[in-house]
Tab-separated table of C-alpha atoms and ligand atoms in Angstrom:
chain	number	residue	atom	x	y	z
A	292	MET	CA	128.951	-59.218	75.001
A	293	THR	CA	127.173	-58.050	71.861
A	294	ARG	CA	128.960	-54.680	70.022
A	295	ALA	CA	126.274	-51.487	69.846
A	296	ARG	CA	124.591	-51.014	67.294
A	297	ARG	CA	125.689	-48.019	65.817
A	298	ALA	CA	124.913	-45.335	63.698
A	299	HIS	CA	125.121	-43.045	60.644
A	300	LEU	CA	123.968	-39.866	60.018
A	301	VAL	CA	123.817	-37.600	57.263
A	302	THR	CA	122.602	-34.317	57.382
A	303	PHE	CA	121.113	-31.430	54.582
A	304	GLY	CA	119.674	-28.828	54.568
A	305	CYS	CA	119.549	-25.723	57.393
A	306	GLN	CA	120.712	-25.261	60.077
A	307	MET	CA	116.886	-26.831	61.592
A	308	ASN	CA	118.028	-30.075	60.759
A	309	GLU	CA	121.262	-29.510	61.913
A	310	TYR	CA	119.712	-28.758	64.924
A	311	ASP	CA	117.177	-32.241	64.479
A	312	SER	CA	120.094	-34.622	63.871
A	313	GLY	CA	121.696	-33.235	66.537
A	314	ARG	CA	119.537	-34.123	69.208
A	315	LEU	CA	119.126	-36.976	67.044
A	316	ARG	CA	122.380	-38.136	68.132
A	317	ASP	CA	121.588	-37.399	71.539
A	318	LEU	CA	119.069	-39.370	71.867
A	319	LEU	CA	120.584	-42.606	70.202
A	320	CYS	CA	122.816	-42.668	71.997
A	321	ALA	CA	121.146	-42.499	75.521
A	322	HIS	CA	118.887	-45.216	73.876
A	323	GLY	CA	122.248	-47.470	73.541
A	324	TRP	CA	123.594	-46.076	69.573
A	325	GLN	CA	127.184	-45.291	68.846
A	326	LEU	CA	127.438	-43.389	66.687
A	327	THR	CA	129.781	-44.009	63.553
A	328	GLU	CA	131.292	-41.749	60.669
A	329	ILE	CA	131.543	-44.786	58.569
A	330	ARG	CA	128.638	-46.228	56.769
A	331	GLU	CA	130.048	-49.804	55.711
A	332	GLU	CA	130.271	-50.332	59.545
A	333	ALA	CA	126.872	-49.398	60.333
A	334	ASP	CA	123.704	-50.864	61.450
A	335	PHE	CA	121.455	-48.555	60.918
A	336	ILE	CA	121.582	-44.808	57.772
A	337	PHE	CA	120.153	-41.891	58.080
A	338	PHE	CA	119.940	-38.946	55.651
A	339	ASN	CA	117.803	-36.150	57.457
A	340	THR	CA	117.726	-34.337	54.132
A	341	CYS	CA	115.594	-30.580	52.757
A	342	SER	CA	113.641	-30.182	50.092
A	343	ILE	CA	113.750	-26.406	49.588
A	344	ARG	CA	114.323	-26.846	45.625
A	345	ALA	CA	114.736	-29.468	42.895
A	346	LYS	CA	118.304	-29.768	43.387
A	347	ALA	CA	118.529	-30.449	47.203
A	348	ALA	CA	115.828	-33.214	46.400
A	349	GLN	CA	117.494	-34.908	43.587
A	350	ARG	CA	121.016	-34.304	45.731
A	351	ALA	CA	119.526	-36.304	48.626
A	352	LEU	CA	117.949	-39.016	46.922
A	353	ARG	CA	121.021	-39.780	44.216
A	354	ARG	CA	122.779	-40.405	47.482
A	355	LEU	CA	120.131	-42.245	48.689
A	356	GLU	CA	120.246	-44.433	45.102
A	357	GLU	CA	124.505	-45.056	46.825
A	358	LEU	CA	123.062	-46.949	49.639
A	359	ARG	CA	121.454	-50.043	48.066
A	360	PRO	CA	124.346	-51.861	47.333
A	361	LEU	CA	124.689	-51.866	50.958
A	362	LYS	CA	121.657	-53.185	51.348
A	363	LYS	CA	122.546	-55.393	49.305
A	364	ASN	CA	125.718	-56.785	50.779
A	365	ASN	CA	123.599	-56.533	54.663
A	366	PRO	CA	120.022	-57.537	54.507
A	367	SER	CA	119.988	-56.166	58.104
A	368	LEU	CA	120.825	-52.853	57.509
A	369	ILE	CA	118.345	-50.303	58.296
A	370	ILE	CA	118.284	-47.418	56.139
A	371	GLY	CA	115.713	-44.422	56.894
A	372	LEU	CA	115.301	-40.837	54.966
A	373	GLY	CA	113.994	-38.355	57.399
A	374	GLY	CA	113.476	-34.220	57.685
A	375	CYS	CA	111.715	-32.229	54.266
A	376	LEU	CA	111.439	-34.656	51.337
A	377	ALA	CA	110.533	-37.764	54.024
A	378	GLU	CA	107.613	-35.356	54.525
A	379	GLN	CA	106.572	-34.256	51.303
A	380	GLU	CA	106.828	-37.597	49.427
A	381	GLY	CA	105.667	-39.688	52.254
A	382	ARG	CA	105.293	-43.330	51.872
A	383	ALA	CA	105.856	-42.586	48.295
A	384	LEU	CA	109.755	-42.740	48.625
A	385	PHE	CA	108.692	-47.259	49.653
A	386	ASP	CA	108.905	-47.206	45.300
A	387	GLN	CA	111.069	-45.603	44.263
A	388	ALA	CA	114.082	-46.581	46.988
A	389	PRO	CA	112.679	-50.187	48.246
A	390	TRP	CA	115.828	-50.500	49.655
A	391	LEU	CA	114.627	-47.482	52.296
A	392	ASP	CA	113.088	-48.998	55.810
A	393	LEU	CA	112.121	-46.198	57.521
A	394	VAL	CA	110.516	-42.192	56.587
A	395	ALA	CA	110.106	-39.250	58.961
A	396	GLY	CA	108.598	-36.080	58.796
A	397	PRO	CA	111.188	-33.822	60.720
A	398	GLN	CA	108.025	-33.635	63.884
A	399	HIS	CA	108.609	-37.296	64.316
A	400	LEU	CA	112.780	-37.725	64.798
A	401	PRO	CA	111.935	-38.009	68.730
A	402	ARG	CA	110.116	-41.638	67.858
A	403	LEU	CA	112.837	-42.900	65.962
A	404	PRO	CA	115.435	-44.562	69.070
A	405	ASP	CA	111.753	-46.824	69.508
A	406	ILE	CA	110.705	-47.640	66.088
A	407	LEU	CA	113.839	-48.859	65.190
A	408	ASP	CA	113.401	-51.335	67.703
A	409	GLU	CA	109.887	-52.078	65.979
A	410	ILE	CA	111.988	-53.081	62.289
A	411	LEU	CA	114.517	-55.156	63.960
A	412	THR	CA	111.193	-56.982	65.276
A	413	ASP	CA	109.222	-57.125	62.239
A	414	ARG	CA	111.478	-56.207	59.759
A	415	SER	CA	107.916	-53.952	58.565
A	416	GLN	CA	108.612	-50.694	56.506
A	417	ILE	CA	107.490	-47.152	58.690
A	418	ALA	CA	106.787	-44.027	57.290
A	419	LEU	CA	105.428	-41.399	59.900
A	420	ILE	CA	104.485	-37.923	58.190
A	421	GLY	CA	101.486	-35.608	59.187
A	422	PRO	CA	101.673	-33.079	62.399
A	423	GLY	CA	103.840	-35.188	65.609
A	424	GLU	CA	104.627	-34.285	68.777
A	425	THR	CA	105.252	-30.588	68.741
A	426	PRO	CA	107.142	-29.148	70.250
A	427	ALA	CA	109.232	-32.241	68.538
A	428	TRP	CA	112.265	-31.207	70.601
A	429	SER	CA	110.804	-30.809	74.209
A	430	GLN	CA	113.089	-30.807	77.655
A	431	ALA	CA	110.332	-33.302	78.705
A	432	ASN	CA	111.084	-35.819	75.737
A	433	LEU	CA	114.557	-35.797	76.016
A	434	GLU	CA	115.087	-36.338	79.396
A	435	ALA	CA	112.117	-38.307	79.260
A	436	GLN	CA	114.216	-40.488	76.851
A	437	GLY	CA	116.895	-40.951	79.271
A	438	ALA	CA	118.701	-37.516	77.057
A	439	LYS	CA	120.278	-35.861	80.311
A	440	PRO	CA	120.218	-31.641	79.508
A	441	ASP	CA	124.509	-32.108	79.668
A	442	THR	CA	124.546	-34.392	77.264
A	443	PHE	CA	122.179	-32.634	75.173
A	444	ASN	CA	125.020	-31.652	73.504
A	445	SER	CA	126.886	-34.767	72.794
A	446	THR	CA	129.655	-33.016	70.648
A	447	ALA	CA	130.877	-31.724	73.727
A	448	GLY	CA	130.334	-27.950	73.753
A	449	PRO	CA	131.114	-26.180	70.656
A	450	LEU	CA	132.469	-23.160	70.875
A	451	LEU	CA	130.182	-21.515	68.343
A	452	ASP	CA	126.214	-23.998	68.628
A	453	TYR	CA	122.395	-23.345	67.814
A	454	VAL	CA	119.779	-23.219	69.657
A	455	THR	CA	116.486	-23.886	68.335
A	456	ILE	CA	113.728	-21.341	69.565
A	457	MET	CA	110.629	-22.154	67.429
A	458	GLN	CA	109.362	-24.335	64.822
A	459	GLY	CA	107.000	-24.574	61.812
A	460	CYS	CA	106.311	-21.387	59.549
A	461	ASN	CA	102.807	-19.067	59.164
A	462	ASN	CA	104.928	-16.741	56.198
A	463	TYR	CA	103.378	-19.109	53.623
A	464	CYS	CA	105.960	-17.013	51.203
A	465	ALA	CA	104.681	-17.832	47.809
A	466	TYR	CA	107.907	-20.627	46.393
A	467	CYS	CA	108.271	-21.409	49.721
A	468	VAL	CA	107.446	-25.271	51.013
A	469	VAL	CA	108.725	-25.277	54.922
A	470	PRO	CA	105.104	-24.371	55.664
A	471	TYR	CA	103.864	-27.469	54.220
A	472	LEU	CA	106.675	-29.171	55.190
A	473	ARG	CA	107.542	-27.986	59.407
A	474	GLY	CA	103.990	-27.402	60.196
A	475	PRO	CA	102.585	-24.144	61.711
A	476	GLU	CA	105.187	-21.945	63.656
A	477	LEU	CA	105.197	-22.664	67.569
A	478	SER	CA	107.788	-21.314	69.992
A	479	ARG	CA	109.311	-22.746	72.573
A	480	PRO	CA	108.649	-22.068	76.024
A	481	ALA	CA	111.235	-18.797	77.263
A	482	GLY	CA	112.664	-21.001	80.630
A	483	GLU	CA	113.473	-24.298	78.502
A	484	ILE	CA	115.080	-22.021	76.027
A	485	VAL	CA	117.111	-20.292	78.723
A	486	SER	CA	118.243	-23.429	80.837
A	487	GLU	CA	119.165	-25.067	77.194
A	488	ILE	CA	121.913	-22.066	76.764
A	489	LYS	CA	122.896	-22.253	80.074
A	490	GLY	CA	123.918	-25.853	80.078
A	491	ARG	CA	125.975	-24.915	75.915
A	492	VAL	CA	127.468	-22.325	78.393
A	493	ALA	CA	128.497	-24.350	81.382
A	494	ALA	CA	129.919	-27.089	78.607
A	495	GLY	CA	132.396	-23.838	76.795
A	496	SER	CA	129.696	-22.851	74.412
A	497	ARG	CA	130.463	-19.361	73.522
A	498	ASP	CA	128.449	-17.909	69.982
A	499	ILE	CA	125.166	-18.931	70.327
A	500	THR	CA	123.033	-19.017	67.355
A	501	LEU	CA	118.976	-19.178	67.732
A	502	LEU	CA	117.780	-20.615	65.386
A	503	GLY	CA	113.855	-21.201	63.426
A	504	GLN	CA	111.783	-20.057	60.146
A	505	ASN	CA	110.934	-16.804	61.659
A	506	VAL	CA	112.744	-16.018	64.475
A	507	ASN	CA	111.079	-12.424	65.523
A	508	ALA	CA	107.741	-14.260	65.904
A	509	TYR	CA	109.400	-15.675	68.024
A	510	GLY	CA	106.423	-16.041	70.893
A	511	ARG	CA	103.776	-14.535	68.851
A	512	GLY	CA	100.236	-15.944	70.287
A	513	ARG	CA	102.279	-16.166	73.657
A	514	LEU	CA	100.690	-17.219	76.937
A	515	ASP	CA	100.716	-14.411	79.846
A	516	GLY	CA	103.856	-13.516	81.471
A	517	GLU	CA	105.713	-15.151	77.868
A	518	PRO	CA	108.267	-13.169	75.846
A	519	ASP	CA	108.177	-11.663	73.103
A	520	PHE	CA	111.601	-12.019	70.698
A	521	PRO	CA	113.207	-9.254	71.876
A	522	GLY	CA	112.223	-10.133	75.548
A	523	LEU	CA	113.597	-13.703	75.166
A	524	LEU	CA	116.632	-12.142	73.934
A	525	ARG	CA	117.288	-9.961	76.816
A	526	LEU	CA	116.602	-12.546	78.575
A	527	ILE	CA	119.437	-14.901	76.990
A	528	ALA	CA	121.738	-11.827	76.819
A	529	ASP	CA	122.033	-13.109	80.979
A	530	THR	CA	123.615	-16.111	80.440
A	531	GLY	CA	126.928	-15.714	80.753
A	532	LEU	CA	127.554	-15.905	76.603
A	533	ASP	CA	129.772	-13.298	74.388
A	534	ARG	CA	127.878	-13.758	71.460
A	535	LEU	CA	124.132	-14.256	70.145
A	536	ARG	CA	122.826	-13.988	66.633
A	537	PHE	CA	120.058	-15.465	65.444
A	538	ILE	CA	118.077	-16.859	61.762
A	539	THR	CA	116.234	-16.236	60.315
A	540	SER	CA	114.009	-12.776	60.775
A	541	HIS	CA	111.762	-11.679	58.220
A	542	PRO	CA	112.261	-8.117	57.323
A	543	ARG	CA	108.298	-7.305	57.627
A	544	ASP	CA	107.858	-8.677	61.682
A	545	PHE	CA	111.213	-6.229	62.615
A	546	SER	CA	110.368	-4.141	65.756
A	547	PRO	CA	112.014	-0.512	66.408
A	548	GLU	CA	112.240	-2.787	70.224
A	549	LEU	CA	114.256	-5.603	68.247
A	550	VAL	CA	116.345	-2.324	65.484
A	551	ASN	CA	117.290	-0.941	69.096
A	552	LEU	CA	118.435	-3.797	71.375
A	553	PHE	CA	121.638	-3.736	68.422
A	554	GLY	CA	123.762	-1.136	70.165
A	555	ASP	CA	122.197	-1.992	73.741
A	556	LEU	CA	122.638	-5.827	74.610
A	557	SER	CA	126.428	-5.993	74.286
A	558	SER	CA	126.491	-10.165	73.218
A	559	LEU	CA	124.684	-9.232	70.829
A	560	SER	CA	126.465	-9.747	67.242
A	561	GLU	CA	127.255	-7.208	65.017
A	562	SER	CA	125.784	-9.334	62.040
A	563	LEU	CA	122.714	-9.559	61.025
A	564	HIS	CA	121.012	-12.269	57.930
A	565	LEU	CA	118.171	-10.070	56.877
A	566	PRO	CA	116.801	-12.283	53.536
A	567	VAL	CA	115.236	-9.630	50.922
A	568	GLN	CA	114.453	-11.798	48.037
A	569	SER	CA	114.050	-9.252	45.666
A	570	GLY	CA	114.520	-5.552	45.108
A	571	SER	CA	111.362	-5.042	43.328
A	572	ASP	CA	108.098	-4.358	44.951
A	573	ALA	CA	106.140	-6.110	42.372
A	574	VAL	CA	107.498	-9.126	43.286
A	575	LEU	CA	107.710	-8.519	46.250
A	576	LYS	CA	104.060	-8.531	46.431
A	577	ALA	CA	103.609	-11.386	44.295
A	578	MET	CA	106.218	-13.252	46.722
A	579	GLY	CA	103.645	-12.464	49.710
A	580	ARG	CA	106.512	-10.856	51.642
A	581	GLY	CA	104.319	-8.102	52.990
A	582	TYR	CA	106.840	-5.117	52.977
A	583	THR	CA	108.645	-3.172	50.552
A	584	ARG	CA	111.729	-1.624	48.697
A	585	ARG	CA	111.664	1.339	50.686
A	586	VAL	CA	110.535	-0.074	53.561
A	587	TYR	CA	113.585	-2.841	53.581
A	588	LEU	CA	115.720	0.189	53.341
A	589	ASP	CA	114.488	2.190	55.808
A	590	LEU	CA	114.864	-0.792	57.990
A	591	ILE	CA	118.801	-0.461	57.308
A	592	GLU	CA	119.120	2.489	57.190
A	593	ALA	CA	118.208	2.691	61.098
A	594	LEU	CA	119.834	-0.754	61.869
A	595	ARG	CA	122.786	1.109	60.901
A	596	VAL	CA	122.569	3.957	62.684
A	597	ARG	CA	122.262	1.601	65.893
A	598	CYS	CA	124.842	-0.313	64.508
A	599	PRO	CA	127.792	0.732	62.390
A	600	ASN	CA	129.661	-2.056	61.840
A	601	LEU	CA	127.316	-4.338	61.403
A	602	THR	CA	127.444	-6.714	58.965
A	603	LEU	CA	124.881	-8.055	56.645
A	604	THR	CA	124.224	-10.897	54.842
A	605	THR	CA	120.556	-11.832	52.867
A	606	ASP	CA	118.711	-13.852	51.002
A	607	LEU	CA	117.444	-13.190	46.948
A	608	ILE	CA	116.158	-14.854	44.406
A	609	VAL	CA	116.850	-14.915	40.211
A	610	GLY	CA	113.407	-15.300	38.345
A	611	PHE	CA	110.925	-15.661	40.189
A	612	PRO	CA	107.167	-15.943	38.170
A	613	GLY	CA	106.746	-12.924	35.885
A	614	GLU	CA	110.118	-11.141	37.349
A	615	THR	CA	110.873	-8.453	34.044
A	616	GLU	CA	114.125	-7.721	33.230
A	617	ALA	CA	113.605	-4.283	34.911
A	618	ASP	CA	111.945	-5.924	37.882
A	619	PHE	CA	115.674	-7.563	38.167
A	620	ASP	CA	117.582	-4.305	37.746
A	621	GLU	CA	115.550	-3.490	40.687
A	622	SER	CA	117.398	-6.377	42.482
A	623	LEU	CA	120.568	-5.132	40.774
A	624	SER	CA	119.876	-1.491	42.310
A	625	LEU	CA	119.332	-3.096	45.922
A	626	ILE	CA	122.176	-5.210	46.032
A	627	GLU	CA	124.598	-2.040	44.605
A	628	THR	CA	122.406	0.146	47.661
A	629	VAL	CA	122.644	-1.962	50.620
A	630	GLY	CA	125.995	-3.562	50.512
A	631	PHE	CA	125.638	-6.441	51.758
A	632	ASP	CA	128.859	-8.135	52.891
A	633	ALA	CA	127.117	-11.374	51.787
A	634	MET	CA	124.522	-12.552	49.998
A	635	PHE	CA	122.949	-16.420	49.242
A	636	SER	CA	121.220	-16.390	46.031
A	637	PHE	CA	118.691	-19.022	44.194
A	638	LYS	CA	116.973	-19.514	40.728
A	639	TYR	CA	113.556	-19.438	41.379
A	640	SER	CA	112.391	-23.606	41.688
A	641	ASP	CA	108.908	-24.831	41.708
A	642	ARG	CA	107.712	-26.524	44.817
A	643	SER	CA	104.653	-28.544	44.592
A	644	ASN	CA	101.618	-27.138	46.767
A	645	THR	CA	103.119	-23.358	46.738
A	646	VAL	CA	101.333	-20.889	45.103
A	647	ALA	CA	104.021	-19.438	42.870
A	648	SER	CA	103.991	-23.097	41.173
A	649	SER	CA	100.715	-22.492	39.763
A	650	LEU	CA	101.454	-18.790	38.774
A	651	PRO	CA	102.228	-17.770	34.911
A	652	ASP	CA	104.964	-15.925	33.023
A	653	LYS	CA	108.013	-18.724	34.223
A	654	VAL	CA	111.365	-17.977	33.362
A	655	LEU	CA	112.520	-19.612	31.357
A	656	GLU	CA	116.081	-21.625	32.900
A	657	GLU	CA	118.884	-19.994	31.250
A	658	GLU	CA	117.698	-16.851	31.447
A	659	LYS	CA	117.469	-17.548	35.496
A	660	SER	CA	121.152	-18.571	35.226
A	661	ARG	CA	122.318	-15.773	33.338
A	662	ARG	CA	120.487	-12.930	35.889
A	663	LEU	CA	122.504	-15.511	38.264
A	664	ILE	CA	125.783	-15.122	37.233
A	665	GLU	CA	125.031	-10.916	36.335
A	666	LEU	CA	123.736	-11.149	39.828
A	667	GLN	CA	126.650	-13.068	41.529
A	668	THR	CA	129.065	-11.715	40.195
A	669	ARG	CA	128.841	-7.708	41.233
A	670	GLN	CA	128.316	-9.426	44.949
A	671	LYS	CA	131.575	-10.720	44.369
A	672	VAL	CA	132.720	-7.261	44.097
A	673	ILE	CA	131.013	-6.070	47.387
A	674	THR	CA	132.018	-8.247	48.956
A	675	LEU	CA	135.531	-8.043	48.521
A	676	ALA	CA	134.679	-4.089	48.944
A	677	LYS	CA	133.787	-5.056	51.869
A	678	ASN	CA	136.343	-6.744	52.952
A	679	LEU	CA	139.370	-4.854	52.291
A	680	ALA	CA	137.291	-2.096	54.017
A	681	HIS	CA	138.014	-4.072	57.230
A	682	LEU	CA	142.010	-3.806	56.535
A	683	GLY	CA	143.943	-1.936	59.554
A	684	THR	CA	141.056	-2.454	62.011
A	685	VAL	CA	141.678	-4.465	65.214
A	686	LEU	CA	138.492	-7.523	65.730
A	687	GLU	CA	137.564	-10.069	68.403
A	688	VAL	CA	138.386	-13.181	66.883
A	689	LEU	CA	136.553	-16.472	68.447
A	690	VAL	CA	139.004	-18.894	67.949
A	691	GLU	CA	137.601	-22.053	66.669
A	692	ARG	CA	140.699	-24.563	64.949
A	693	VAL	CA	144.044	-24.928	62.616
A	694	SER	CA	144.280	-23.601	60.410
A	695	SER	CA	142.967	-26.480	57.229
A	696	ARG	CA	144.607	-24.363	54.464
A	697	TYR	CA	147.656	-22.325	55.832
A	698	PRO	CA	149.632	-23.950	57.879
A	699	GLY	CA	150.750	-22.685	61.256
A	700	GLN	CA	147.634	-20.295	61.508
A	701	LEU	CA	145.301	-20.797	63.950
A	702	THR	CA	141.041	-19.901	62.701
A	703	GLY	CA	138.050	-18.715	64.263
A	704	ARG	CA	135.217	-15.937	63.450
A	705	ALA	CA	135.160	-12.072	64.577
A	706	ARG	CA	132.099	-10.509	66.343
A	707	ASN	CA	131.012	-9.510	62.860
A	708	TYR	CA	130.963	-13.665	61.304
A	709	LYS	CA	133.843	-12.880	59.381
A	710	LEU	CA	136.309	-15.316	58.620
A	711	VAL	CA	139.625	-14.500	60.115
A	712	HIS	CA	142.769	-16.136	59.582
A	713	PHE	CA	146.362	-15.263	61.927
A	714	ASP	CA	149.616	-16.816	63.344
A	715	GLY	CA	149.059	-18.318	66.211
A	716	PRO	CA	149.701	-20.964	68.970
A	717	PRO	CA	146.914	-24.161	68.522
A	718	GLU	CA	146.570	-23.789	72.702
A	719	LEU	CA	144.096	-19.888	71.175
A	720	ILE	CA	141.632	-21.868	70.565
A	721	GLY	CA	138.562	-21.538	72.696
A	722	GLN	CA	139.656	-17.992	73.213
A	723	LEU	CA	138.922	-14.198	72.125
A	724	VAL	CA	141.910	-12.489	70.678
A	725	SER	CA	142.473	-9.357	68.891
A	726	VAL	CA	143.735	-9.624	65.593
A	727	ARG	CA	144.218	-6.524	63.128
A	728	VAL	CA	143.403	-7.737	59.554
A	729	ILE	CA	146.083	-7.136	56.729
A	730	GLU	CA	144.983	-8.566	54.399
A	731	ALA	CA	141.420	-8.810	53.399
A	732	PHE	CA	140.512	-12.008	50.406
A	733	SER	CA	136.799	-12.670	49.296
A	734	THR	CA	135.186	-14.873	52.201
A	735	SER	CA	138.046	-14.554	54.604
A	736	LEU	CA	140.270	-11.925	56.619
A	737	ARG	CA	143.855	-12.448	57.292
A	738	GLY	CA	145.591	-10.621	60.093
A	739	GLU	CA	147.910	-10.374	63.532
A	740	ARG	CA	147.599	-11.255	66.871
A	741	VAL	CA	148.105	-7.962	68.673
A	742	GLU	CA	147.110	-8.428	72.576
A	743	ALA	CA	146.634	-10.713	75.147
A	744	SER	CA	143.701	-13.372	74.979
A	745	ARG	CA	140.984	-13.913	77.364
B	895	LIG	N1	112.764	-19.017	56.105
B	895	LIG	C1	114.032	-18.130	56.157
B	895	LIG	C2	115.005	-19.234	55.143
B	895	LIG	C3	113.832	-19.268	53.943
B	895	LIG	S1	115.096	-21.104	53.156
B	895	LIG	C4	113.110	-16.986	55.943
B	895	LIG	O1	112.770	-16.498	55.483
B	895	LIG	O2	114.272	-16.354	54.685
B	895	LIG	C5	116.018	-20.749	52.615
B	895	LIG	C6	115.905	-20.097	51.238
B	895	LIG	O3	115.864	-20.581	50.361
B	895	LIG	C7	114.909	-18.289	51.284
B	895	LIG	O4	115.320	-17.543	51.832
B	895	LIG	C8	115.134	-18.344	50.213
B	895	LIG	O5	115.518	-17.426	49.400
B	895	LIG	C9	115.082	-19.305	49.352
B	895	LIG	N2	114.294	-20.682	48.763
B	895	LIG	C10	112.646	-21.070	49.761
B	895	LIG	N3	112.456	-21.357	49.037
B	895	LIG	C11	112.133	-21.301	47.254
B	895	LIG	C12	112.336	-22.118	45.930
B	895	LIG	N4	111.013	-22.169	45.570
B	895	LIG	N5	113.527	-21.165	45.200
B	895	LIG	C13	114.737	-21.153	44.981
B	895	LIG	N6	114.994	-20.672	46.663
B	895	LIG	C14	114.071	-20.325	47.998
B	896	LIG	FE1	109.507	-19.947	53.507
B	896	LIG	FE2	108.801	-17.144	53.886
B	896	LIG	FE3	108.424	-19.432	55.991
B	896	LIG	FE4	110.533	-18.298	55.229
B	896	LIG	S1	108.801	-16.723	56.128
B	896	LIG	S2	110.295	-20.728	55.967
B	896	LIG	S3	110.150	-18.168	53.268
B	896	LIG	S4	107.972	-19.370	54.359
B	897	LIG	FE1	115.773	-27.495	53.740
B	897	LIG	FE2	113.132	-27.512	55.008
B	897	LIG	FE3	115.322	-26.226	55.411
B	897	LIG	S1	113.129	-27.791	53.359
B	897	LIG	S2	115.853	-25.714	54.497
B	897	LIG	S3	115.397	-28.753	55.271
B	897	LIG	S4	112.819	-25.941	56.228
């Protein structure tokens, strides 16, 4: 008997890519492939890449370079590069890396099992980019290829899981390359999402994050009878899961109805990632974000009235073209005013095709670095203060694993998504445990168990 062909998948970038890689894994398994962690023993190596900033793209290309000697040693190895960088660069990648066999944009991943057979037969280089199957991961498509709903999650029911509810983005924020790479917004039918989530819950998932580039635009231009985003959240709340969250929502599309669901839907977790991008009205306008600083602050206030314990995280860009020192000060003051629990901050990076790439008044690299360090230094203090405020409180922790850093301790997340360590036996993994916080650090909390688990 010949041995099964083995695939080695590496994922870069955001959770959308993680989700895509997960579905690709399911499909390959349905087509008789096995997965391997060891790239030297693989017949197919696939990089699912990101292109959001220049650095992300460079990282993937460096890693691709490392595969060159492997191909030399094993000419029958198939090397593929997929995801957003593939969509952006297309066939040009074959000139850059002639050892590459396959380039596939995000919308083409469902075709890979068949394409791999083609490459095995005639060893041609194949590029699949541009609009593809929409939606890429329809249940019908997966089932037609033999991936059964109960195998969609081939990693056997992780406690915390992700489900894509829409693909693409129509926002065209001035700095962002995603709409060019992921295509227009397309919402998955609600029935399909609910059935996928029920499957995950049955397989052991207790905490599910809904994914999309702009989830609160879910259902825009929807068919009769299909829900909008708050309607979808209500449907999902009945699937028996313990915790529900979503990334990423856009402040402009955050309706009062959505605000009201916080505190109303018991499974909706007290944590929200709401990218602000800048604290300056002039910069927000140039970015095309469609809200002002005041609108953002009012939204946060309304959310905190509904849900006083809400933890808030954000994304922020420094050095957008034309950002003055005064604009940057507005970002500094905004993070103090809001008091985010954590922040992901980035130096503006020029991306081809975007509106911002042709704007004048680019900020110097060293100035961007200085602003980033200043912003991050301030945020560190805020994050620690937020964590210290949890001292003495009791949190419901979903236990995920034995701590890799602290022997004898377990690690899990609270409903507000704070990372918590506490002493306890491994039998508690998968359970909800009440933990009193006794120590706070910059990225986690330490606590002690106070009562029985469920
Ligand atoms: N759809 C989400 C996330 C998009 S990408 C949203 O709208 O928020 C994740 C983050 O990368 C963005 O929030 C933004 O802060 C950052 N980002 C995107 N393009 C960038 C660029 N060209 N330079 C620097 N940061 C960028
Ligand atoms: Fe990019 Fe803006 Fe769309 Fe987010 S909402 S993916 S930042 S264009
Ligand atoms: Fe990167 Fe594409 Fe996600 S550019 S951030 S992998 S949508």
